[in-house]
JSON list of C-alpha atoms in Angstrom, two decimals:
[
{"chain": "A", "resi": 1, "resn": "UNK", "atom": "CA", "xyz": [57.57, 8.03, -91.28]},
{"chain": "A", "resi": 2, "resn": "UNK", "atom": "CA", "xyz": [54.90, 5.33, -91.40]},
{"chain": "A", "resi": 3, "resn": "UNK", "atom": "CA", "xyz": [57.48, 2.58, -90.85]},
{"chain": "A", "resi": 4, "resn": "UNK", "atom": "CA", "xyz": [58.65, 4.22, -87.60]},
{"chain": "A", "resi": 5, "resn": "UNK", "atom": "CA", "xyz": [55.11, 4.46, -86.23]},
{"chain": "A", "resi": 6, "resn": "UNK", "atom": "CA", "xyz": [54.47, 0.80, -86.98]},
{"chain": "A", "resi": 7, "resn": "UNK", "atom": "CA", "xyz": [57.73, -0.12, -85.24]},
{"chain": "A", "resi": 8, "resn": "UNK", "atom": "CA", "xyz": [56.80, 2.06, -82.26]},
{"chain": "A", "resi": 9, "resn": "UNK", "atom": "CA", "xyz": [53.36, 0.48, -82.11]},
{"chain": "A", "resi": 10, "resn": "UNK", "atom": "CA", "xyz": [54.74, -3.08, -82.05]},
{"chain": "A", "resi": 11, "resn": "UNK", "atom": "CA", "xyz": [57.48, -2.10, -79.61]},
{"chain": "A", "resi": 12, "resn": "UNK", "atom": "CA", "xyz": [54.79, -0.75, -77.28]},
{"chain": "A", "resi": 13, "resn": "UNK", "atom": "CA", "xyz": [52.71, -3.91, -77.68]},
{"chain": "A", "resi": 14, "resn": "UNK", "atom": "CA", "xyz": [55.71, -6.09, -76.84]},
{"chain": "A", "resi": 15, "resn": "UNK", "atom": "CA", "xyz": [56.40, -3.99, -73.73]},
{"chain": "A", "resi": 16, "resn": "UNK", "atom": "CA", "xyz": [52.78, -4.40, -72.59]},
{"chain": "A", "resi": 17, "resn": "UNK", "atom": "CA", "xyz": [52.89, -8.16, -73.16]},
{"chain": "A", "resi": 18, "resn": "UNK", "atom": "CA", "xyz": [56.21, -8.45, -71.30]},
{"chain": "A", "resi": 19, "resn": "UNK", "atom": "CA", "xyz": [54.82, -6.39, -68.41]},
{"chain": "A", "resi": 20, "resn": "UNK", "atom": "CA", "xyz": [51.74, -8.64, -68.18]},
{"chain": "A", "resi": 21, "resn": "UNK", "atom": "CA", "xyz": [53.91, -11.76, -68.13]},
{"chain": "A", "resi": 22, "resn": "UNK", "atom": "CA", "xyz": [56.18, -10.35, -65.41]},
{"chain": "A", "resi": 23, "resn": "UNK", "atom": "CA", "xyz": [53.19, -9.21, -63.36]},
{"chain": "A", "resi": 24, "resn": "UNK", "atom": "CA", "xyz": [51.54, -12.63, -63.62]},
{"chain": "A", "resi": 25, "resn": "UNK", "atom": "CA", "xyz": [54.79, -14.33, -62.57]},
{"chain": "A", "resi": 26, "resn": "UNK", "atom": "CA", "xyz": [55.13, -12.02, -59.53]},
{"chain": "A", "resi": 27, "resn": "UNK", "atom": "CA", "xyz": [51.53, -12.62, -58.46]},
{"chain": "A", "resi": 28, "resn": "UNK", "atom": "CA", "xyz": [51.90, -16.39, -58.87]},
{"chain": "A", "resi": 29, "resn": "UNK", "atom": "CA", "xyz": [55.17, -16.56, -56.94]},
{"chain": "A", "resi": 30, "resn": "UNK", "atom": "CA", "xyz": [53.72, -14.42, -54.15]},
{"chain": "A", "resi": 31, "resn": "UNK", "atom": "CA", "xyz": [50.79, -16.83, -53.69]},
{"chain": "A", "resi": 32, "resn": "UNK", "atom": "CA", "xyz": [52.84, -20.01, -53.79]},
{"chain": "A", "resi": 33, "resn": "UNK", "atom": "CA", "xyz": [54.55, -21.25, -50.67]},
{"chain": "A", "resi": 34, "resn": "UNK", "atom": "CA", "xyz": [58.29, -21.70, -50.96]},
{"chain": "A", "resi": 35, "resn": "UNK", "atom": "CA", "xyz": [59.50, -25.23, -50.36]},
{"chain": "A", "resi": 36, "resn": "UNK", "atom": "CA", "xyz": [62.63, -25.09, -48.27]},
{"chain": "A", "resi": 37, "resn": "UNK", "atom": "CA", "xyz": [65.30, -27.63, -49.12]},
{"chain": "A", "resi": 38, "resn": "UNK", "atom": "CA", "xyz": [66.01, -28.38, -45.46]},
{"chain": "A", "resi": 39, "resn": "UNK", "atom": "CA", "xyz": [62.38, -29.50, -45.01]},
{"chain": "A", "resi": 40, "resn": "UNK", "atom": "CA", "xyz": [62.64, -31.78, -48.03]},
{"chain": "A", "resi": 41, "resn": "UNK", "atom": "CA", "xyz": [65.89, -33.33, -46.82]},
{"chain": "A", "resi": 42, "resn": "UNK", "atom": "CA", "xyz": [64.45, -33.80, -43.32]},
{"chain": "A", "resi": 43, "resn": "UNK", "atom": "CA", "xyz": [61.36, -35.47, -44.76]},
{"chain": "A", "resi": 44, "resn": "UNK", "atom": "CA", "xyz": [63.48, -37.61, -47.09]},
{"chain": "A", "resi": 45, "resn": "UNK", "atom": "CA", "xyz": [65.49, -38.98, -44.16]},
{"chain": "A", "resi": 46, "resn": "UNK", "atom": "CA", "xyz": [62.54, -40.80, -42.59]},
{"chain": "A", "resi": 47, "resn": "UNK", "atom": "CA", "xyz": [63.30, -44.47, -42.50]},
{"chain": "A", "resi": 48, "resn": "UNK", "atom": "CA", "xyz": [59.94, -45.93, -43.40]},
{"chain": "A", "resi": 49, "resn": "UNK", "atom": "CA", "xyz": [56.38, -45.23, -44.41]},
{"chain": "A", "resi": 50, "resn": "UNK", "atom": "CA", "xyz": [55.06, -45.42, -40.84]},
{"chain": "A", "resi": 51, "resn": "UNK", "atom": "CA", "xyz": [57.29, -42.55, -39.73]},
{"chain": "A", "resi": 52, "resn": "UNK", "atom": "CA", "xyz": [56.07, -40.39, -42.63]},
{"chain": "A", "resi": 53, "resn": "UNK", "atom": "CA", "xyz": [52.43, -41.15, -41.87]},
{"chain": "A", "resi": 54, "resn": "UNK", "atom": "CA", "xyz": [52.90, -40.37, -38.18]},
{"chain": "A", "resi": 55, "resn": "UNK", "atom": "CA", "xyz": [54.61, -37.09, -39.04]},
{"chain": "A", "resi": 56, "resn": "UNK", "atom": "CA", "xyz": [51.82, -36.08, -41.42]},
{"chain": "A", "resi": 57, "resn": "UNK", "atom": "CA", "xyz": [49.22, -37.01, -38.80]},
{"chain": "A", "resi": 58, "resn": "UNK", "atom": "CA", "xyz": [51.11, -34.94, -36.21]},
{"chain": "A", "resi": 59, "resn": "UNK", "atom": "CA", "xyz": [51.23, -31.93, -38.57]},
{"chain": "A", "resi": 60, "resn": "UNK", "atom": "CA", "xyz": [47.54, -32.17, -39.44]},
{"chain": "A", "resi": 61, "resn": "UNK", "atom": "CA", "xyz": [46.58, -32.49, -35.78]},
{"chain": "A", "resi": 62, "resn": "UNK", "atom": "CA", "xyz": [48.71, -29.43, -34.96]},
{"chain": "A", "resi": 63, "resn": "UNK", "atom": "CA", "xyz": [46.51, -27.20, -37.14]},
{"chain": "A", "resi": 64, "resn": "UNK", "atom": "CA", "xyz": [44.74, -24.91, -34.67]},
{"chain": "A", "resi": 65, "resn": "UNK", "atom": "CA", "xyz": [41.36, -24.63, -36.44]},
{"chain": "A", "resi": 66, "resn": "UNK", "atom": "CA", "xyz": [38.92, -27.45, -37.14]},
{"chain": "A", "resi": 67, "resn": "UNK", "atom": "CA", "xyz": [37.95, -26.08, -40.56]},
{"chain": "A", "resi": 68, "resn": "UNK", "atom": "CA", "xyz": [41.61, -25.75, -41.66]},
{"chain": "A", "resi": 69, "resn": "UNK", "atom": "CA", "xyz": [42.33, -29.28, -40.46]},
{"chain": "A", "resi": 70, "resn": "UNK", "atom": "CA", "xyz": [39.27, -30.65, -42.30]},
{"chain": "A", "resi": 71, "resn": "UNK", "atom": "CA", "xyz": [40.15, -28.82, -45.54]},
{"chain": "A", "resi": 72, "resn": "UNK", "atom": "CA", "xyz": [43.77, -30.02, -45.58]},
{"chain": "A", "resi": 73, "resn": "UNK", "atom": "CA", "xyz": [42.74, -33.56, -44.69]},
{"chain": "A", "resi": 74, "resn": "UNK", "atom": "CA", "xyz": [40.04, -33.76, -47.38]},
{"chain": "A", "resi": 75, "resn": "UNK", "atom": "CA", "xyz": [42.13, -32.16, -50.15]},
{"chain": "A", "resi": 76, "resn": "UNK", "atom": "CA", "xyz": [45.49, -33.84, -49.55]},
{"chain": "A", "resi": 77, "resn": "UNK", "atom": "CA", "xyz": [44.65, -37.10, -47.81]},
{"chain": "A", "resi": 78, "resn": "UNK", "atom": "CA", "xyz": [41.26, -37.96, -49.32]},
{"chain": "A", "resi": 79, "resn": "UNK", "atom": "CA", "xyz": [42.22, -36.30, -52.64]},
{"chain": "A", "resi": 80, "resn": "UNK", "atom": "CA", "xyz": [39.01, -34.30, -53.00]},
{"chain": "A", "resi": 81, "resn": "UNK", "atom": "CA", "xyz": [38.75, -31.13, -55.03]},
{"chain": "A", "resi": 82, "resn": "UNK", "atom": "CA", "xyz": [38.22, -27.70, -53.52]},
{"chain": "A", "resi": 83, "resn": "UNK", "atom": "CA", "xyz": [34.72, -27.65, -55.02]},
{"chain": "A", "resi": 84, "resn": "UNK", "atom": "CA", "xyz": [33.79, -30.94, -53.35]},
{"chain": "A", "resi": 85, "resn": "UNK", "atom": "CA", "xyz": [35.09, -29.75, -49.99]},
{"chain": "A", "resi": 86, "resn": "UNK", "atom": "CA", "xyz": [33.27, -26.44, -50.41]},
{"chain": "A", "resi": 87, "resn": "UNK", "atom": "CA", "xyz": [29.97, -28.26, -50.98]},
{"chain": "A", "resi": 88, "resn": "UNK", "atom": "CA", "xyz": [30.54, -30.44, -47.90]},
{"chain": "A", "resi": 89, "resn": "UNK", "atom": "CA", "xyz": [31.35, -27.45, -45.69]},
{"chain": "A", "resi": 90, "resn": "UNK", "atom": "CA", "xyz": [28.71, -25.23, -47.30]},
{"chain": "A", "resi": 91, "resn": "UNK", "atom": "CA", "xyz": [31.18, -22.46, -48.15]},
{"chain": "A", "resi": 92, "resn": "UNK", "atom": "CA", "xyz": [32.49, -21.08, -51.45]},
{"chain": "A", "resi": 93, "resn": "UNK", "atom": "CA", "xyz": [35.38, -22.61, -53.37]},
{"chain": "A", "resi": 94, "resn": "UNK", "atom": "CA", "xyz": [37.28, -19.34, -52.90]},
{"chain": "A", "resi": 95, "resn": "UNK", "atom": "CA", "xyz": [36.76, -19.67, -49.15]},
{"chain": "A", "resi": 96, "resn": "UNK", "atom": "CA", "xyz": [38.21, -23.18, -49.24]},
{"chain": "A", "resi": 97, "resn": "UNK", "atom": "CA", "xyz": [41.17, -21.90, -51.26]},
{"chain": "A", "resi": 98, "resn": "UNK", "atom": "CA", "xyz": [41.84, -19.10, -48.75]},
{"chain": "A", "resi": 99, "resn": "UNK", "atom": "CA", "xyz": [41.63, -21.50, -45.80]},
{"chain": "A", "resi": 100, "resn": "UNK", "atom": "CA", "xyz": [43.93, -23.93, -47.63]},
{"chain": "A", "resi": 101, "resn": "UNK", "atom": "CA", "xyz": [46.56, -21.27, -48.36]},
{"chain": "A", "resi": 102, "resn": "UNK", "atom": "CA", "xyz": [46.44, -19.92, -44.81]},
{"chain": "A", "resi": 103, "resn": "UNK", "atom": "CA", "xyz": [46.71, -23.40, -43.31]},
{"chain": "A", "resi": 104, "resn": "UNK", "atom": "CA", "xyz": [49.55, -24.45, -45.64]},
{"chain": "A", "resi": 105, "resn": "UNK", "atom": "CA", "xyz": [51.43, -21.29, -44.69]},
{"chain": "A", "resi": 106, "resn": "UNK", "atom": "CA", "xyz": [50.97, -22.22, -41.01]},
{"chain": "A", "resi": 107, "resn": "UNK", "atom": "CA", "xyz": [52.23, -25.76, -41.69]},
{"chain": "A", "resi": 108, "resn": "UNK", "atom": "CA", "xyz": [55.23, -24.43, -43.59]},
{"chain": "A", "resi": 109, "resn": "UNK", "atom": "CA", "xyz": [56.14, -22.21, -40.64]},
{"chain": "A", "resi": 110, "resn": "UNK", "atom": "CA", "xyz": [55.62, -25.11, -38.24]},
{"chain": "A", "resi": 111, "resn": "UNK", "atom": "CA", "xyz": [57.89, -27.37, -40.28]},
{"chain": "A", "resi": 112, "resn": "UNK", "atom": "CA", "xyz": [60.66, -24.76, -40.53]},
{"chain": "A", "resi": 113, "resn": "UNK", "atom": "CA", "xyz": [60.72, -24.10, -36.77]}
]
């Protein structure tokens, strides 16, 4: 009798752990932007560095909001952290993260159209 309850207890614990892992994976995949292979192949076909830089500049300039443009530029071009950008813009790090995700989603849609 006692052996069955121990087995049931550990079986339940394993189910809870598995559920937490699956939940975390779903949340993470929902927040990440999918990278479409056609965008990668299009970007890989550029003939030289100048074309890539011009394309990146075009994409950054196409961002409709000044704050989104500044955040993307500082994080990805100037390689600053979200915390550094947040201090410069006098907003929270979470705010910078939300702006970054929203702007990256916009850029992903722009690149796929």
